[in-house]
PDB file of C-alpha atoms in Angstrom:
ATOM      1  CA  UNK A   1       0.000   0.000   0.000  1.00  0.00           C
ATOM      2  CA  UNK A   2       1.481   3.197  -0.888  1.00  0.00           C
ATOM      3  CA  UNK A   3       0.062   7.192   0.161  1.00  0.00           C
ATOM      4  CA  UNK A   4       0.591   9.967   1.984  1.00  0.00           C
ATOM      5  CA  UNK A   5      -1.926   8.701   5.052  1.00  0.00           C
ATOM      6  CA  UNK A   6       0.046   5.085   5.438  1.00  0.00           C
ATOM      7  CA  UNK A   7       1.023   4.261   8.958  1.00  0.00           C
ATOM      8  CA  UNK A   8       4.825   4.299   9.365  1.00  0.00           C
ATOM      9  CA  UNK A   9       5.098   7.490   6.752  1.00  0.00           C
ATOM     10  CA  UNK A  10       6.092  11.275   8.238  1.00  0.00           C
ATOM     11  CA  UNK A  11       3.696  13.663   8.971  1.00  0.00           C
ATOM     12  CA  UNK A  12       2.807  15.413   5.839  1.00  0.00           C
ATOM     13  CA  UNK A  13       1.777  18.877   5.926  1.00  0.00           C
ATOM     14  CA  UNK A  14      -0.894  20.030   2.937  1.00  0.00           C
ATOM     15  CA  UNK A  15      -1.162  23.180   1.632  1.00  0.00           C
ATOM     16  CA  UNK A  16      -4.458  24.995   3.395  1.00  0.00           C
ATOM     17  CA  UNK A  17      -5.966  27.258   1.039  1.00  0.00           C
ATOM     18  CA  UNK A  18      -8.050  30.659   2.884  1.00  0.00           C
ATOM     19  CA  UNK A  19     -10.973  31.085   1.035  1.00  0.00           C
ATOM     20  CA  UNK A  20     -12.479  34.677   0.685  1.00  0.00           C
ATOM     21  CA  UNK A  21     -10.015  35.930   2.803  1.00  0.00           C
ATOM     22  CA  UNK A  22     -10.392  39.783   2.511  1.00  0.00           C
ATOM     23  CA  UNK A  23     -13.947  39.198   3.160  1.00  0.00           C
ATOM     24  CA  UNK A  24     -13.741  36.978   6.008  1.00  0.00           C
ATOM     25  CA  UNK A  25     -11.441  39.542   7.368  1.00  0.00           C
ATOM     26  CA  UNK A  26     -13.704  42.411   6.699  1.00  0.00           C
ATOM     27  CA  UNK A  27     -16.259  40.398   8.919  1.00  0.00           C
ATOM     28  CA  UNK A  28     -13.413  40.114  11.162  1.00  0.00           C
ATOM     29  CA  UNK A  29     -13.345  43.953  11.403  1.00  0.00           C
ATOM     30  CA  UNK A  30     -17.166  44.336  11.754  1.00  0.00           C
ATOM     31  CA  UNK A  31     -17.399  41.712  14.659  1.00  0.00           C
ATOM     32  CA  UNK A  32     -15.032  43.889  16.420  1.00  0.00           C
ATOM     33  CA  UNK A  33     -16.373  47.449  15.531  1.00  0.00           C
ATOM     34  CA  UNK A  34     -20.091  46.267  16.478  1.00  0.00           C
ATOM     35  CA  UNK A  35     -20.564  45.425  19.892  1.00  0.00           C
ATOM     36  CA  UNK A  36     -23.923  44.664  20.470  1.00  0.00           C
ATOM     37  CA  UNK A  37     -23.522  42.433  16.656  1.00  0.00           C
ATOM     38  CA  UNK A  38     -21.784  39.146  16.378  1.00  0.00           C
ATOM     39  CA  UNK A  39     -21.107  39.085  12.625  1.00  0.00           C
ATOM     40  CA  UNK A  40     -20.047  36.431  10.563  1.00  0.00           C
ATOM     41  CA  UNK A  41     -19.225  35.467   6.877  1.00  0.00           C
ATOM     42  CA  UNK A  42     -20.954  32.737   4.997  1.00  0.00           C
ATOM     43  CA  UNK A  43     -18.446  30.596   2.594  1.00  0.00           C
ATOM     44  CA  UNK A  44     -21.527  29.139   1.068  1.00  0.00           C
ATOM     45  CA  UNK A  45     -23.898  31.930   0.389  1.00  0.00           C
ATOM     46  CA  UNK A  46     -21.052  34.694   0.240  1.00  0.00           C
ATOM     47  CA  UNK A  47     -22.884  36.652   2.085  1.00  0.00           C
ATOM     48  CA  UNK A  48     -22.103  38.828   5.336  1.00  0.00           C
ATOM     49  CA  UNK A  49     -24.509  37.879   8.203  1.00  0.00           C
ATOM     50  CA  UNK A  50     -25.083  39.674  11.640  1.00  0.00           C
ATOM     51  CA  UNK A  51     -26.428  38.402  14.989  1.00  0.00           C
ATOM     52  CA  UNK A  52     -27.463  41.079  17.300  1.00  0.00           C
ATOM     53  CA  UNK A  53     -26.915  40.524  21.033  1.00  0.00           C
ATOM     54  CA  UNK A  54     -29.218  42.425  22.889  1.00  0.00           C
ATOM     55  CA  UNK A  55     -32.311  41.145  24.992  1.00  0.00           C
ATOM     56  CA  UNK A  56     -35.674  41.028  23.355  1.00  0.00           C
ATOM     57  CA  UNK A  57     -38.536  39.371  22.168  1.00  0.00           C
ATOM     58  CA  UNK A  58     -37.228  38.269  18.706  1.00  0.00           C
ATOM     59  CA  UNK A  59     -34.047  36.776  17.269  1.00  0.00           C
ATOM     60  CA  UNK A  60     -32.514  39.749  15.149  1.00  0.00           C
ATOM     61  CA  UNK A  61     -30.528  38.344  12.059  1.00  0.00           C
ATOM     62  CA  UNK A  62     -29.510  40.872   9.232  1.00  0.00           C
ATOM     63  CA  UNK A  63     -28.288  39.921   5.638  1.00  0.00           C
ATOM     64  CA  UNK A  64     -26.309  41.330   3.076  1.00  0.00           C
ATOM     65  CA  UNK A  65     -24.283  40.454   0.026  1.00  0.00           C
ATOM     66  CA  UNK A  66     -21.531  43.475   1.049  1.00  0.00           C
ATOM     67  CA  UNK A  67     -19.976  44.922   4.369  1.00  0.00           C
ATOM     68  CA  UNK A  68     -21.229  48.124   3.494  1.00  0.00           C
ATOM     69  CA  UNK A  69     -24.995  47.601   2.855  1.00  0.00           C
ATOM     70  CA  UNK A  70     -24.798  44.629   6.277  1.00  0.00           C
ATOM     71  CA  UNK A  71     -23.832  47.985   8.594  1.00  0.00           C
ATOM     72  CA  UNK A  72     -26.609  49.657   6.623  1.00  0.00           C
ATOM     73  CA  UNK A  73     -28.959  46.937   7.683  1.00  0.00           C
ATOM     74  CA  UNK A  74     -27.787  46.802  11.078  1.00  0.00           C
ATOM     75  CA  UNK A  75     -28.235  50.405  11.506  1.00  0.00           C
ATOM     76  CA  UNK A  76     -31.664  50.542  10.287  1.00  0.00           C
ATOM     77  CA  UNK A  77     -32.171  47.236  13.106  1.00  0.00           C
ATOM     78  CA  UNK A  78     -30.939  49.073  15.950  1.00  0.00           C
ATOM     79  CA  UNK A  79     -32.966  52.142  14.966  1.00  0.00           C
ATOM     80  CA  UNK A  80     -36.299  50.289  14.565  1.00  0.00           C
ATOM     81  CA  UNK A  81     -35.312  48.814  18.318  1.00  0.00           C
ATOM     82  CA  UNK A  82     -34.859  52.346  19.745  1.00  0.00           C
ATOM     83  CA  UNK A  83     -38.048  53.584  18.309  1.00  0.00           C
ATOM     84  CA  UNK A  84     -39.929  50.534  19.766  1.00  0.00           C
ATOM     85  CA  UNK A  85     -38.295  50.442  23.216  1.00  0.00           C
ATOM     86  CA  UNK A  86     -38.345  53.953  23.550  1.00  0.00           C
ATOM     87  CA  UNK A  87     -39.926  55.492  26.532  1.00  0.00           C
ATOM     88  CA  UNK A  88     -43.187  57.505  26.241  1.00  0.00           C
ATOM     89  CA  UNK A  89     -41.865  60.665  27.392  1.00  0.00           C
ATOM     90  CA  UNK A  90     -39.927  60.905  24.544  1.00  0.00           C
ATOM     91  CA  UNK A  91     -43.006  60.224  22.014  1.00  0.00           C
ATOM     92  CA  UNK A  92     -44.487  63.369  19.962  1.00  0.00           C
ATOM     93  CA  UNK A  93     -46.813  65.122  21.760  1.00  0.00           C
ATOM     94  CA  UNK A  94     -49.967  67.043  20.442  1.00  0.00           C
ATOM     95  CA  UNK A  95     -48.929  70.574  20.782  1.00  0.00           C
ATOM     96  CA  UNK A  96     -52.592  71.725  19.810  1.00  0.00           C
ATOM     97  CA  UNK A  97     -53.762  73.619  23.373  1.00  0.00           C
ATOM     98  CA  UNK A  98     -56.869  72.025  24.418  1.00  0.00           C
ATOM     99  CA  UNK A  99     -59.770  74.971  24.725  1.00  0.00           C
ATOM    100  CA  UNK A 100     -60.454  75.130  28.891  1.00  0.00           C
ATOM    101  CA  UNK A 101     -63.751  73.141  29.996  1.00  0.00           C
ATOM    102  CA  UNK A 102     -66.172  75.042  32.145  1.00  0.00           C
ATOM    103  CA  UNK A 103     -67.896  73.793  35.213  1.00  0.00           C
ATOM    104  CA  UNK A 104     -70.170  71.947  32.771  1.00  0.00           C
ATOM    105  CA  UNK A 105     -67.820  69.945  31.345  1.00  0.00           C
ATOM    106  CA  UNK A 106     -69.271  70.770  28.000  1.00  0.00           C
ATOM    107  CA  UNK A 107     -67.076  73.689  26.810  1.00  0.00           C
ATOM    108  CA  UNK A 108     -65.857  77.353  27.272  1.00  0.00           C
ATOM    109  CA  UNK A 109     -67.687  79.151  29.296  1.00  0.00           C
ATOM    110  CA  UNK A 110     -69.623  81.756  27.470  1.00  0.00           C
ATOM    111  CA  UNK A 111     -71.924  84.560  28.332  1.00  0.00           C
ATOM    112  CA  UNK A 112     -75.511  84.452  27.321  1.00  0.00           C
ATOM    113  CA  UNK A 113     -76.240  87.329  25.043  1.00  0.00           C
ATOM    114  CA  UNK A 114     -80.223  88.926  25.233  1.00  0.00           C
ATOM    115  CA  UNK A 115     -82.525  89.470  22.214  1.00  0.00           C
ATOM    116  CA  UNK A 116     -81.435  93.218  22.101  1.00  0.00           C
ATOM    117  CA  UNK A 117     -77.585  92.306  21.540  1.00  0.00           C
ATOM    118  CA  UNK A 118     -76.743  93.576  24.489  1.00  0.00           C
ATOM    119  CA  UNK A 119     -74.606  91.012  27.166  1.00  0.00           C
ATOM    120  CA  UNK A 120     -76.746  89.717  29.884  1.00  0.00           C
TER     121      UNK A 120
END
């Protein structure tokens, strides 16, 4: 029997081949500028994919075929999470003034006015 995997035979190293390097080190970069986001590259799809770490009711997984439109995603994620967790204080307010109720409940007050024009 004769090959390279043959017991008795030396160690034989084999050339290891790094695919998609730059992009796996581009995820590299994001996984370490992103915090809250674990971010990973997919060899298979080649496609960027992030995992967002925070607490909440739903698993948050972004996609994207570049670096540049995945931070895009995960910006517009973390935005949509800010508007929906934010507190109410900071939600618009009607700044119409509401007209004052009388003792009625039913309005201004307003004077009665007599057939002659003149204010009662």
């Amino acid at each position: 029997m004769t090959g390279r995997h043959r017991d008795g035979q030396p160690y034989a190293s084999v050339y290891q081949r790094v695919w998609d390097g730059p992009a796996r080190a581009e995820a590299e970069r994001l996984d370490q500028t992103w915090a809250d986001w674990t971010v990973l590259y997919s060899l298979g799809k080649r496609s960027f994919y992030a995992v967002a770490s925070w607490d909440g009711p739903q698993f948050v997984v972004v996609e994207d075929a570049t670096s540049e439109g995945l931070e895009g995603r995960m910006q517009e994620a973390e935005m949509t999470r800010l508007v929906q967790v934010a507190p109410p204080s900071l939600a618009p307010r009607d700044n119409r003034e509401r007209p004052p109720t009388g003792p009625s409940g039913r309005g201004p007050a307003r004077r009665r006015r007599s057939p002659g024009g003149r204010t009662a």
